[in-house]
Amino acid sequence: MKAMFRSLSSFNYRIWFIGALVSNIGAWMQATTQDWVVLVDLTDNDALAVGTTMALQFGPQLLMVPISGYIADHFDRRKILMCTQSALMLLAAGLGILLLTGVAELWHVFVFAFTLGVVNAIDTPARQVFVSDLVGQENMANAVSLNSASFNTARLIGPAVAGILIALVGSGWVFMINAVSFLAVLTVLISLRVSELHRSPRATGSPIKNIVEGFLYVRARPDLTVIFVIVFIMGAFGMNFPIVASTMAVEFGRGASEYGALSSILAIGSLTGALLAARRARPQMRIVIVAAGLFGTASTVSGIMPTYISFAISMILVGFSTVTLLTTANSYVQTTSDPIIRGRVMALYAAILMGSTPVGSPIVGWVANAFGARWTLGVGAMAGFAACAVGLGWLIVSRKLRLHRDPESRWRLVVTHFGKPMPGAAPSSLGRMGLTTPIQVVHGENGEREYLDVHGKAFVPASTSEPDAAPRRPDTKPLPVPDDARSETATNDDAGSREPCAETASVGLPQSAPQAVPFIEPETLTGQIRVQYLDDDGEDRTAPRP
């Protein structure tokens, strides 16, 4: 349990978590109310209008990815968020006033949705990368998962409260309450201990050069490319929950409160997925792929449920698979990206996730109008299976995923791939893509010596000095790997341990495979370096001493 919530030990992250939770509850109240206003108050159950609203809201994420990533990497993220959160507060208050005065029309909501999308396009990458400023690299994956838990706790509460408030006081007051909720996160941003923030290096150079660097970085990382393709498919055709929930509520003849309850029930599974992700030491690609297949299965089951109650219960599994996929993908992208370019990478990730919605939501809305609400879940099921197929294809082709009969058991199969060889396999059999964990050469400041950081563990040359002299969390910068590094023995300095590695394996680092070691620049891959080899499960697969 302590490991699940370890990021909350930081004061800055703790107050951020609380403020973001309050603001997220308001945001979910607003999102639920916006869809209901379009579907019921301003149109006659027009799902296409809901899809158009979503397209206008999320389209700017895709169009503004170059500038939003540049802003996140070049400017103070705390100040960026203060500006964007203030703008979002004013927008919510503006539409709330229009609804309360009874003058709101459909085109007002369209303009509001587009403007909201423009502000969110700048806010989203800065807010996601700001997590690393709050907790640092070592707790980033945990903090990302807890952020998702906060988001889905808000999803559990916000839509249900919105449904009740719509019925009691009307839609306009929901927008006004959300406007007030932004004061929570603005207060937190002002109250942060600035001296305790983990400042990542700021990018330099021209905007055009920096934008190009972001795209080239992702192109050189096939693992990130696969993640982005999976997220695009799911975002475009699988995660159109406002359309699914609103049309299915109408399908079962239910009102605003039951519609809000559907979103909250979906969040039960989402919150469970986020908390389980927070327990994992590090994100893994295979979890993303399995979650996509699980989403396809869950959507299929939901689409054939005969009653409102059974449908609502089945949506728990849909929410679980969705957040497991998104949280793991987000953590994977952030923790394996170079800090100096992380803002641009996350802007591209957010653009693909949010910007894919304008591609799919009008299509899903049209499907609901033409064939019925249940077919929206059919489209989602096909998206989940397609995304799973993309991931499996990458594993089979690029990572050499194979099934073998266990030599010790006739009826048992063993799954192997680069990063998880057969038990007892020598590292030399892994090929050039065998080294799958991030590795960097770290230069210590103030006269401290350099060492190797392999997935958060410090490995120092045993011949230089005692392991406890190794710096713990210095600023990192890639250094050329010396040719004689291949003959050095490494010592594990993680958590104060002075135990030598079982055996340091010589792992080839050819210049043609920078994606295998994302923290080392291609020009630094000058030879071989001897490190302990850990597989994707964290098990030692290093060849034993003869």
Coordinates of C-alpha atoms in Angstrom, one line a residue:
M1 CA 0.0 0.0 0.0
K2 CA 2.8 2.4 0.9
A3 CA 4.4 1.8 -2.5
M4 CA 1.2 2.6 -4.3
F5 CA 1.0 6.1 -2.8
R6 CA 4.7 6.9 -2.5
S7 CA 4.6 10.1 -4.5
L8 CA 2.3 11.6 -1.9
S9 CA 5.2 11.9 0.4
S10 CA 6.2 15.0 -1.5
F11 CA 4.5 18.2 -0.3
N12 CA 4.3 19.7 -3.7
Y13 CA 2.7 16.6 -5.3
R14 CA 0.4 16.1 -2.3
I15 CA -1.2 19.5 -2.6
W16 CA -1.3 19.2 -6.4
F17 CA -3.1 15.9 -6.1
I18 CA -5.8 17.5 -3.9
G19 CA -6.2 20.6 -6.0
A20 CA -6.3 18.6 -9.2
L21 CA -9.0 16.3 -7.7
V22 CA -11.3 19.2 -6.9
S23 CA -10.8 20.7 -10.3
N24 CA -11.2 17.4 -12.1
I25 CA -14.6 16.8 -10.4
G26 CA -15.7 20.2 -11.7
A27 CA -14.4 19.4 -15.2
W28 CA -16.3 16.1 -15.3
M29 CA -19.5 17.8 -14.2
Q30 CA -19.0 20.3 -17.0
A31 CA -18.2 17.6 -19.7
T32 CA -21.3 15.6 -18.7
T33 CA -23.6 18.6 -18.7
Q34 CA -22.2 19.9 -22.0
D35 CA -23.1 16.6 -23.8
W36 CA -26.5 16.5 -22.2
V37 CA -27.2 20.2 -23.2
V38 CA -26.3 19.4 -26.9
L39 CA -28.2 16.1 -27.0
V40 CA -31.4 17.1 -25.1
D41 CA -31.7 20.8 -24.5
L42 CA -30.5 22.2 -27.9
T43 CA -31.3 19.3 -30.3
D44 CA -33.7 16.4 -30.5
N45 CA -31.4 13.6 -29.5
D46 CA -28.9 14.4 -32.3
A47 CA -25.9 12.2 -31.6
L48 CA -24.1 13.7 -34.7
A49 CA -24.3 17.1 -32.9
V50 CA -22.6 15.6 -29.9
G51 CA -19.9 14.1 -32.1
T52 CA -19.4 17.5 -33.8
T53 CA -19.0 19.2 -30.4
M54 CA -16.3 16.6 -29.5
A55 CA -14.6 17.1 -32.8
L56 CA -14.4 20.9 -32.3
Q57 CA -13.2 20.4 -28.7
F58 CA -10.4 17.9 -29.4
G59 CA -9.4 19.0 -32.9
P60 CA -7.1 21.8 -31.7
Q61 CA -5.0 19.2 -29.9
L62 CA -4.0 17.8 -33.2
L63 CA -3.6 21.1 -35.0
M64 CA -1.5 22.8 -32.3
V65 CA 0.9 20.0 -31.5
P66 CA 4.0 21.8 -32.8
I67 CA 3.5 25.0 -30.8
S68 CA 2.1 23.3 -27.6
G69 CA 5.1 21.0 -27.3
Y70 CA 7.5 23.9 -27.9
I71 CA 5.8 25.9 -25.2
A72 CA 5.9 23.0 -22.7
D73 CA 9.7 22.5 -23.3
H74 CA 10.7 26.1 -23.3
F75 CA 8.8 28.0 -20.6
D76 CA 8.1 27.7 -16.9
R77 CA 5.3 25.1 -16.8
R78 CA 3.9 26.4 -13.5
K79 CA 3.3 29.8 -15.1
I80 CA 1.9 28.2 -18.2
L81 CA -0.7 26.3 -16.1
M82 CA -1.6 29.4 -14.2
C83 CA -2.5 31.1 -17.5
T84 CA -4.4 28.1 -19.0
Q85 CA -6.3 27.3 -15.9
S86 CA -7.5 30.9 -15.5
A87 CA -8.6 30.9 -19.2
L88 CA -10.6 27.7 -18.6
M89 CA -12.3 29.2 -15.6
L90 CA -13.4 32.2 -17.6
L91 CA -14.7 30.0 -20.4
A92 CA -16.8 27.9 -18.0
A93 CA -18.3 31.0 -16.4
G94 CA -19.1 32.5 -19.9
L95 CA -21.1 29.5 -21.1
G96 CA -22.8 29.2 -17.7
I97 CA -24.1 32.7 -17.9
L98 CA -25.5 32.1 -21.4
L99 CA -27.3 29.0 -20.2
L100 CA -28.6 30.7 -17.1
T101 CA -30.0 33.7 -19.1
G102 CA -31.6 31.3 -21.6
V103 CA -29.9 32.7 -24.7
A104 CA -27.6 29.8 -25.4
E105 CA -27.8 28.3 -28.8
L106 CA -26.0 25.3 -30.4
W107 CA -23.5 27.5 -32.2
H108 CA -22.5 29.0 -28.8
V109 CA -21.6 25.5 -27.6
F110 CA -19.7 24.9 -30.8
V111 CA -17.6 28.1 -30.3
F112 CA -17.1 27.3 -26.6
A113 CA -16.0 23.7 -27.4
F114 CA -13.4 25.0 -30.0
T115 CA -12.0 27.7 -27.7
L116 CA -11.8 25.1 -24.9
G117 CA -9.9 22.8 -27.2
V118 CA -7.4 25.6 -28.0
V119 CA -6.6 26.3 -24.4
N120 CA -6.5 22.6 -23.5
A121 CA -4.0 22.0 -26.4
I122 CA -1.5 24.2 -24.5
D123 CA -2.5 23.1 -21.0
T124 CA -2.4 19.3 -21.5
P125 CA 1.3 18.7 -22.4
A126 CA 2.5 21.2 -19.9
R127 CA 0.3 19.7 -17.1
Q128 CA 1.4 16.1 -17.9
V129 CA 5.1 16.9 -18.0
F130 CA 4.7 19.1 -14.9
V131 CA 4.4 15.8 -12.9
S132 CA 8.2 15.3 -13.4
D133 CA 8.8 18.8 -12.0
L134 CA 6.9 17.8 -8.9
V135 CA 8.4 14.4 -8.1
G136 CA 11.4 13.8 -10.2
Q137 CA 12.3 10.9 -12.4
E138 CA 12.4 8.2 -9.7
N139 CA 8.7 8.5 -8.8
M140 CA 7.3 9.7 -12.2
A141 CA 5.6 6.4 -13.2
N142 CA 3.8 6.3 -9.8
A143 CA 2.8 9.9 -9.9
V144 CA 1.4 9.5 -13.4
S145 CA -0.7 6.6 -12.2
L146 CA -1.9 8.5 -9.2
N147 CA -2.9 11.4 -11.5
S148 CA -5.0 8.9 -13.4
A149 CA -6.5 7.7 -10.1
S150 CA -7.4 11.3 -9.3
F151 CA -8.9 11.9 -12.7
N152 CA -11.0 8.8 -12.4
T153 CA -12.1 9.4 -8.9
A154 CA -13.4 12.7 -10.3
R155 CA -15.1 10.8 -13.1
L156 CA -16.7 8.6 -10.4
I157 CA -18.1 11.7 -8.6
G158 CA -18.5 14.4 -11.2
P159 CA -21.0 12.9 -13.7
A160 CA -23.3 11.6 -10.9
V161 CA -23.3 15.0 -9.2
A162 CA -23.9 16.7 -12.6
G163 CA -26.9 14.5 -13.3
I164 CA -28.5 15.4 -10.0
L165 CA -27.7 19.2 -10.4
I166 CA -29.1 19.2 -14.0
A167 CA -32.4 17.8 -12.6
L168 CA -32.5 20.1 -9.6
V169 CA -31.1 23.5 -10.6
G170 CA -30.4 23.3 -14.4
S171 CA -27.4 23.1 -16.6
G172 CA -26.1 26.6 -16.2
W173 CA -25.3 26.3 -12.5
V174 CA -23.1 23.2 -13.3
F175 CA -20.9 25.4 -15.5
M176 CA -20.7 28.1 -12.8
I177 CA -19.7 25.5 -10.1
N178 CA -16.9 24.2 -12.4
A179 CA -15.7 27.8 -12.8
V180 CA -15.3 28.1 -9.1
S181 CA -13.5 24.7 -8.9
F182 CA -10.6 26.1 -10.9
L183 CA -9.7 28.3 -7.9
A184 CA -8.5 25.1 -6.1
V185 CA -5.8 24.3 -8.7
L186 CA -4.8 28.0 -9.0
T187 CA -4.4 28.2 -5.3
V188 CA -2.1 25.1 -5.4
L189 CA 0.0 26.6 -8.2
I190 CA 0.6 29.7 -6.1
S191 CA 1.3 27.7 -2.9
L192 CA 3.9 25.3 -4.4
R193 CA 7.4 25.3 -2.8
V194 CA 9.2 26.5 -5.9
S195 CA 12.6 25.7 -4.5
E196 CA 11.7 22.0 -4.2
L197 CA 10.6 21.6 -7.9
H198 CA 12.7 19.2 -10.0
R199 CA 13.5 21.5 -12.9
S200 CA 14.3 19.7 -16.1
P201 CA 16.6 21.3 -18.6
R202 CA 14.9 23.7 -21.0
A203 CA 15.3 23.2 -24.7
T204 CA 17.2 25.7 -26.7
G205 CA 17.3 26.6 -30.4
S206 CA 14.8 27.9 -32.9
P207 CA 11.1 26.8 -32.7
I208 CA 11.3 25.0 -36.1
K209 CA 14.4 23.1 -35.2
N210 CA 12.8 22.0 -31.9
I211 CA 9.6 20.9 -33.5
V212 CA 11.5 18.8 -36.0
E213 CA 13.6 17.3 -33.3
G214 CA 10.5 16.1 -31.5
F215 CA 9.2 14.3 -34.6
L216 CA 12.6 12.8 -35.4
Y217 CA 12.9 11.5 -31.8
V218 CA 9.6 9.6 -32.0
R219 CA 10.4 8.3 -35.5
A220 CA 13.7 6.8 -34.1
R221 CA 11.7 5.0 -31.4
P222 CA 9.6 2.2 -33.0
D223 CA 8.2 1.3 -29.5
L224 CA 6.8 4.8 -29.2
T225 CA 5.4 4.7 -32.7
V226 CA 3.5 1.5 -31.8
I227 CA 2.1 3.1 -28.7
F228 CA 1.0 6.1 -30.7
V229 CA -0.8 4.0 -33.3
I230 CA -2.6 2.0 -30.6
V231 CA -3.7 5.2 -28.8
F232 CA -4.9 6.7 -32.1
I233 CA -7.1 3.7 -32.9
M234 CA -8.5 3.6 -29.4
G235 CA -9.0 7.4 -29.2
A236 CA -10.7 7.7 -32.5
F237 CA -13.1 4.7 -32.5
G238 CA -13.0 3.2 -29.0
M239 CA -13.2 5.9 -26.4
N240 CA -16.2 7.9 -27.5
F241 CA -17.9 7.5 -24.1
P242 CA -20.0 10.7 -24.2
I243 CA -21.7 9.4 -27.3
V244 CA -22.0 5.8 -25.9
A245 CA -23.3 6.8 -22.5
S246 CA -25.8 9.5 -23.8
T247 CA -27.2 7.4 -26.6
M248 CA -27.5 4.2 -24.5
A249 CA -29.2 6.1 -21.7
V250 CA -31.8 7.2 -24.3
E251 CA -31.9 3.6 -25.7
F252 CA -33.0 2.4 -22.3
G253 CA -35.4 5.3 -21.8
R254 CA -33.5 6.8 -18.9
G255 CA -33.0 10.5 -17.9
A256 CA -30.2 12.8 -16.9
S257 CA -29.5 11.2 -13.5
E258 CA -29.1 7.7 -15.0
Y259 CA -27.0 9.1 -17.8
G260 CA -24.7 10.7 -15.2
A261 CA -24.6 7.4 -13.3
L262 CA -23.3 5.6 -16.3
S263 CA -20.2 7.8 -16.4
S264 CA -19.7 7.3 -12.7
I265 CA -20.0 3.5 -13.0
L266 CA -17.5 3.5 -15.8
A267 CA -15.1 5.3 -13.4
I268 CA -15.3 2.5 -10.9
G269 CA -13.3 0.2 -13.3
S270 CA -11.2 3.2 -14.3
L271 CA -10.1 3.9 -10.8
T272 CA -9.3 0.3 -10.1
G273 CA -7.1 0.2 -13.2
A274 CA -5.3 3.4 -12.2
L275 CA -4.5 2.2 -8.7
L276 CA -3.2 -1.2 -9.9
A277 CA -1.0 0.7 -12.3
A278 CA 0.4 2.7 -9.4
R279 CA 1.6 -0.5 -7.8
R280 CA 3.8 -1.5 -10.7
A281 CA 7.4 -0.6 -10.6
R282 CA 7.5 0.4 -14.2
P283 CA 5.2 0.4 -17.3
Q284 CA 5.4 -2.5 -19.8
M285 CA 4.4 -2.5 -23.4
R286 CA 2.7 -5.9 -23.1
I287 CA 0.2 -4.5 -20.6
V288 CA -0.9 -1.9 -23.2
I289 CA -1.5 -4.6 -25.8
V290 CA -3.4 -6.9 -23.5
A291 CA -5.5 -4.0 -22.2
A292 CA -6.5 -3.2 -25.9
G293 CA -7.7 -6.8 -26.4
L294 CA -9.6 -6.7 -23.1
F295 CA -11.3 -3.5 -24.1
G296 CA -12.5 -5.1 -27.4
T297 CA -13.9 -8.0 -25.4
A298 CA -15.6 -5.8 -22.8
S299 CA -17.2 -3.6 -25.4
T300 CA -18.6 -6.7 -27.2
V301 CA -20.1 -7.9 -23.9
S302 CA -21.6 -4.4 -23.1
G303 CA -23.1 -4.1 -26.6
I304 CA -25.3 -7.2 -26.0
M305 CA -26.5 -6.4 -22.5
P306 CA -30.4 -6.5 -22.4
T307 CA -31.1 -4.1 -19.5
Y308 CA -29.8 -0.8 -18.2
I309 CA -28.5 -2.5 -15.0
S310 CA -26.6 -5.2 -16.8
F311 CA -25.2 -2.7 -19.2
A312 CA -24.0 -0.4 -16.4
I313 CA -22.3 -3.3 -14.6
S314 CA -20.5 -4.4 -17.8
M315 CA -19.1 -0.9 -18.3
I316 CA -16.9 -1.4 -15.2
L317 CA -14.7 -3.7 -17.2
V318 CA -14.7 -1.2 -20.1
G319 CA -13.4 1.5 -17.7
F320 CA -10.8 -0.8 -16.2
S321 CA -9.3 -1.8 -19.6
T322 CA -9.4 1.8 -20.9
V323 CA -7.5 3.3 -18.0
T324 CA -5.0 0.4 -17.7
L325 CA -4.1 1.0 -21.3
L326 CA -3.9 4.8 -21.1
T327 CA -2.1 5.0 -17.8
T328 CA 0.5 2.5 -18.8
A329 CA 1.0 4.1 -22.2
N330 CA 1.4 7.6 -20.7
S331 CA 3.9 6.3 -18.1
Y332 CA 5.8 4.4 -20.7
V333 CA 6.1 7.5 -23.0
Q334 CA 7.1 9.8 -20.1
T335 CA 9.6 7.6 -18.3
T336 CA 11.5 6.5 -21.5
S337 CA 11.7 9.9 -23.1
D338 CA 14.7 12.2 -22.8
P339 CA 13.7 14.9 -20.3
I340 CA 14.8 17.7 -22.5
I341 CA 12.4 16.7 -25.2
R342 CA 9.7 15.2 -23.1
G343 CA 7.3 18.1 -23.5
R344 CA 7.3 17.8 -27.3
V345 CA 6.8 14.0 -27.1
M346 CA 3.9 14.4 -24.7
A347 CA 2.4 17.1 -26.8
L348 CA 2.4 14.6 -29.7
Y349 CA 1.0 11.9 -27.5
A350 CA -1.8 14.2 -26.3
A351 CA -2.5 15.3 -29.9
I352 CA -2.8 11.8 -31.1
L353 CA -5.0 10.8 -28.1
M354 CA -7.2 13.8 -28.1
G355 CA -6.9 14.8 -31.7
S356 CA -8.0 11.4 -32.9
T357 CA -11.5 12.1 -31.4
P358 CA -12.4 14.5 -34.3
V359 CA -11.6 11.7 -36.7
G360 CA -13.8 9.1 -35.0
S361 CA -16.5 10.8 -33.0
P362 CA -18.6 12.1 -36.0
I363 CA -18.4 8.6 -37.5
V364 CA -19.5 7.0 -34.3
G365 CA -22.3 9.6 -33.9
W366 CA -23.4 8.8 -37.5
V367 CA -23.3 5.0 -36.7
A368 CA -25.5 5.7 -33.6
N369 CA -28.1 7.6 -35.7
A370 CA -28.1 5.2 -38.6
F371 CA -27.9 1.8 -36.9
G372 CA -28.7 2.3 -33.3
A373 CA -26.9 3.1 -30.0
R374 CA -25.5 -0.5 -29.5
W375 CA -23.4 -0.3 -32.7
T376 CA -21.3 2.4 -31.0
L377 CA -20.0 -0.3 -28.8
G378 CA -19.5 -2.6 -31.8
V379 CA -17.2 0.1 -33.3
G380 CA -15.4 0.3 -30.0
A381 CA -14.9 -3.5 -29.9
M382 CA -13.4 -3.5 -33.4
A383 CA -11.1 -0.7 -32.4
G384 CA -9.9 -2.6 -29.4
F385 CA -9.1 -5.8 -31.3
A386 CA -7.4 -3.8 -34.1
A387 CA -5.2 -2.0 -31.6
C388 CA -4.3 -5.3 -30.0
A389 CA -3.4 -6.8 -33.4
V390 CA -1.1 -3.8 -34.1
G391 CA 0.8 -4.5 -30.8
L392 CA 1.0 -8.2 -31.4
G393 CA 2.2 -7.7 -34.9
W394 CA 5.0 -5.5 -33.6
L395 CA 6.0 -8.0 -31.0
I396 CA 6.1 -10.8 -33.5
V397 CA 8.0 -9.0 -36.3
S398 CA 10.2 -6.6 -34.3
R399 CA 10.6 -8.3 -31.0
K400 CA 10.5 -11.9 -32.3
L401 CA 7.7 -13.0 -30.0
R402 CA 7.6 -16.8 -30.1
L403 CA 5.8 -19.7 -28.3
H404 CA 8.0 -22.6 -27.1
R405 CA 7.3 -25.8 -25.4
D406 CA 8.7 -25.7 -21.9
P407 CA 11.6 -28.3 -21.8
E408 CA 10.7 -29.1 -18.2
S409 CA 7.0 -29.6 -18.8
R410 CA 5.3 -31.3 -21.7
W411 CA 2.0 -29.4 -21.4
R412 CA 3.4 -25.9 -20.7
L413 CA 4.2 -23.2 -23.2
V414 CA 6.9 -20.5 -22.7
V415 CA 6.6 -17.1 -24.3
T416 CA 9.9 -15.5 -25.4
H417 CA 10.9 -12.3 -27.1
F418 CA 13.8 -9.8 -27.0
G419 CA 13.8 -8.7 -23.4
K420 CA 12.5 -12.1 -22.2
P421 CA 14.6 -15.0 -23.4
M422 CA 14.3 -18.7 -22.5
P423 CA 15.5 -19.4 -19.0
G424 CA 19.2 -19.7 -18.9
A425 CA 19.7 -18.1 -22.3
A426 CA 23.0 -16.3 -22.8
P427 CA 22.8 -12.5 -23.4
S428 CA 24.7 -13.0 -26.7
S429 CA 21.6 -14.8 -28.0
L430 CA 19.4 -11.7 -27.6
G431 CA 20.5 -9.8 -30.7
R432 CA 21.0 -6.1 -31.1
M433 CA 17.6 -5.3 -29.6
G434 CA 18.2 -7.3 -26.5
L435 CA 18.9 -4.3 -24.3
T436 CA 15.4 -3.0 -23.7
T437 CA 15.9 -1.0 -20.4
P438 CA 16.8 2.7 -20.5
I439 CA 20.6 3.2 -19.9
Q440 CA 22.5 6.4 -19.5
V441 CA 26.0 7.4 -18.6
V442 CA 25.7 10.0 -15.8
H443 CA 28.3 12.6 -15.1
G444 CA 28.6 13.7 -11.5
E445 CA 28.9 17.4 -10.7
N446 CA 31.4 18.9 -8.2
G447 CA 34.1 16.3 -8.9
E448 CA 31.9 13.2 -8.4
R449 CA 32.7 10.4 -10.7
E450 CA 30.5 9.2 -13.6
Y451 CA 28.5 6.0 -13.4
L452 CA 25.9 4.0 -15.3
D453 CA 22.2 4.3 -14.6
V454 CA 20.4 1.2 -15.8
H455 CA 16.6 1.7 -15.2
G456 CA 17.2 3.7 -12.0
K457 CA 20.1 1.5 -10.6
A458 CA 23.5 3.0 -10.4
F459 CA 26.4 0.9 -11.7
V460 CA 29.9 2.2 -11.0
P461 CA 33.3 0.9 -12.0
A462 CA 34.4 -1.2 -9.1
S463 CA 38.1 -0.4 -9.6
T464 CA 37.6 3.4 -9.0
S465 CA 36.3 3.8 -5.5
E466 CA 33.7 2.6 -3.0
P467 CA 30.1 2.3 -4.4
D468 CA 28.7 4.6 -1.7
A469 CA 30.5 7.5 -3.2
A470 CA 28.3 7.3 -6.3
P471 CA 26.0 10.3 -6.7
R472 CA 22.3 9.5 -6.2
R473 CA 20.3 11.9 -8.3
P474 CA 22.6 14.3 -10.2
D475 CA 21.8 16.1 -13.3
T476 CA 22.3 13.7 -16.1
K477 CA 23.9 14.2 -19.4
P478 CA 25.0 11.6 -22.0
L479 CA 28.7 11.0 -22.3
P480 CA 30.7 9.0 -24.9
V481 CA 31.2 5.5 -23.8
P482 CA 34.9 4.7 -23.6
D483 CA 36.2 1.7 -25.5
D484 CA 37.7 0.2 -22.4
A485 CA 34.4 0.2 -20.6
R486 CA 33.8 -3.3 -22.0
S487 CA 36.5 -4.7 -19.6
E488 CA 35.2 -3.0 -16.4
T489 CA 33.3 -4.7 -13.7
A490 CA 30.2 -3.0 -12.4
T491 CA 28.9 -2.8 -8.9
N492 CA 25.2 -2.4 -7.9
D493 CA 24.8 0.8 -5.9
D494 CA 21.0 0.7 -5.6
A495 CA 19.7 1.4 -2.2
G496 CA 23.1 1.3 -0.6
S497 CA 23.9 -2.3 -1.7
R498 CA 27.6 -3.1 -2.1
E499 CA 26.9 -6.5 -3.6
P500 CA 28.7 -7.0 -6.9
C501 CA 26.6 -7.9 -10.0
A502 CA 26.4 -11.6 -10.6
E503 CA 28.3 -11.2 -13.9
T504 CA 28.4 -8.2 -16.2
A505 CA 27.3 -9.2 -19.7
S506 CA 28.7 -7.7 -22.9
V507 CA 25.7 -6.3 -24.8
G508 CA 26.3 -4.9 -28.3
L509 CA 25.1 -1.3 -28.9
P510 CA 25.3 -0.7 -32.6
Q511 CA 24.8 2.8 -34.0
S512 CA 21.8 1.5 -36.0
A513 CA 19.8 0.8 -32.9
P514 CA 19.4 4.0 -30.8
Q515 CA 15.9 3.1 -30.1
A516 CA 17.1 0.2 -27.9
V517 CA 18.9 2.7 -25.6
P518 CA 16.8 5.9 -25.7
F519 CA 18.9 7.8 -23.2
I520 CA 22.2 7.6 -25.2
E521 CA 22.7 9.6 -28.3
P522 CA 23.6 7.6 -31.4
E523 CA 27.1 9.1 -31.6
T524 CA 27.9 7.8 -28.1
L525 CA 27.4 4.2 -29.1
T526 CA 31.1 3.6 -29.8
G527 CA 31.4 0.0 -28.8
Q528 CA 30.2 -2.4 -26.1
I529 CA 29.5 -1.7 -22.5
R530 CA 29.4 -4.3 -19.7
V531 CA 26.2 -4.1 -17.6
Q532 CA 24.0 -6.5 -15.7
Y533 CA 21.1 -7.6 -17.9
L534 CA 17.6 -7.6 -16.5
D535 CA 14.7 -8.9 -18.6
D536 CA 11.2 -7.2 -18.9
D537 CA 10.2 -8.8 -15.6
G538 CA 13.2 -7.4 -13.7
E539 CA 14.8 -10.9 -13.5
D540 CA 18.5 -11.3 -13.9
R541 CA 19.2 -13.0 -17.2
T542 CA 22.9 -12.3 -17.1
A543 CA 25.1 -15.3 -18.1
P544 CA 26.5 -16.9 -14.9
R545 CA 30.2 -17.0 -14.1
P546 CA 31.9 -20.1 -15.5

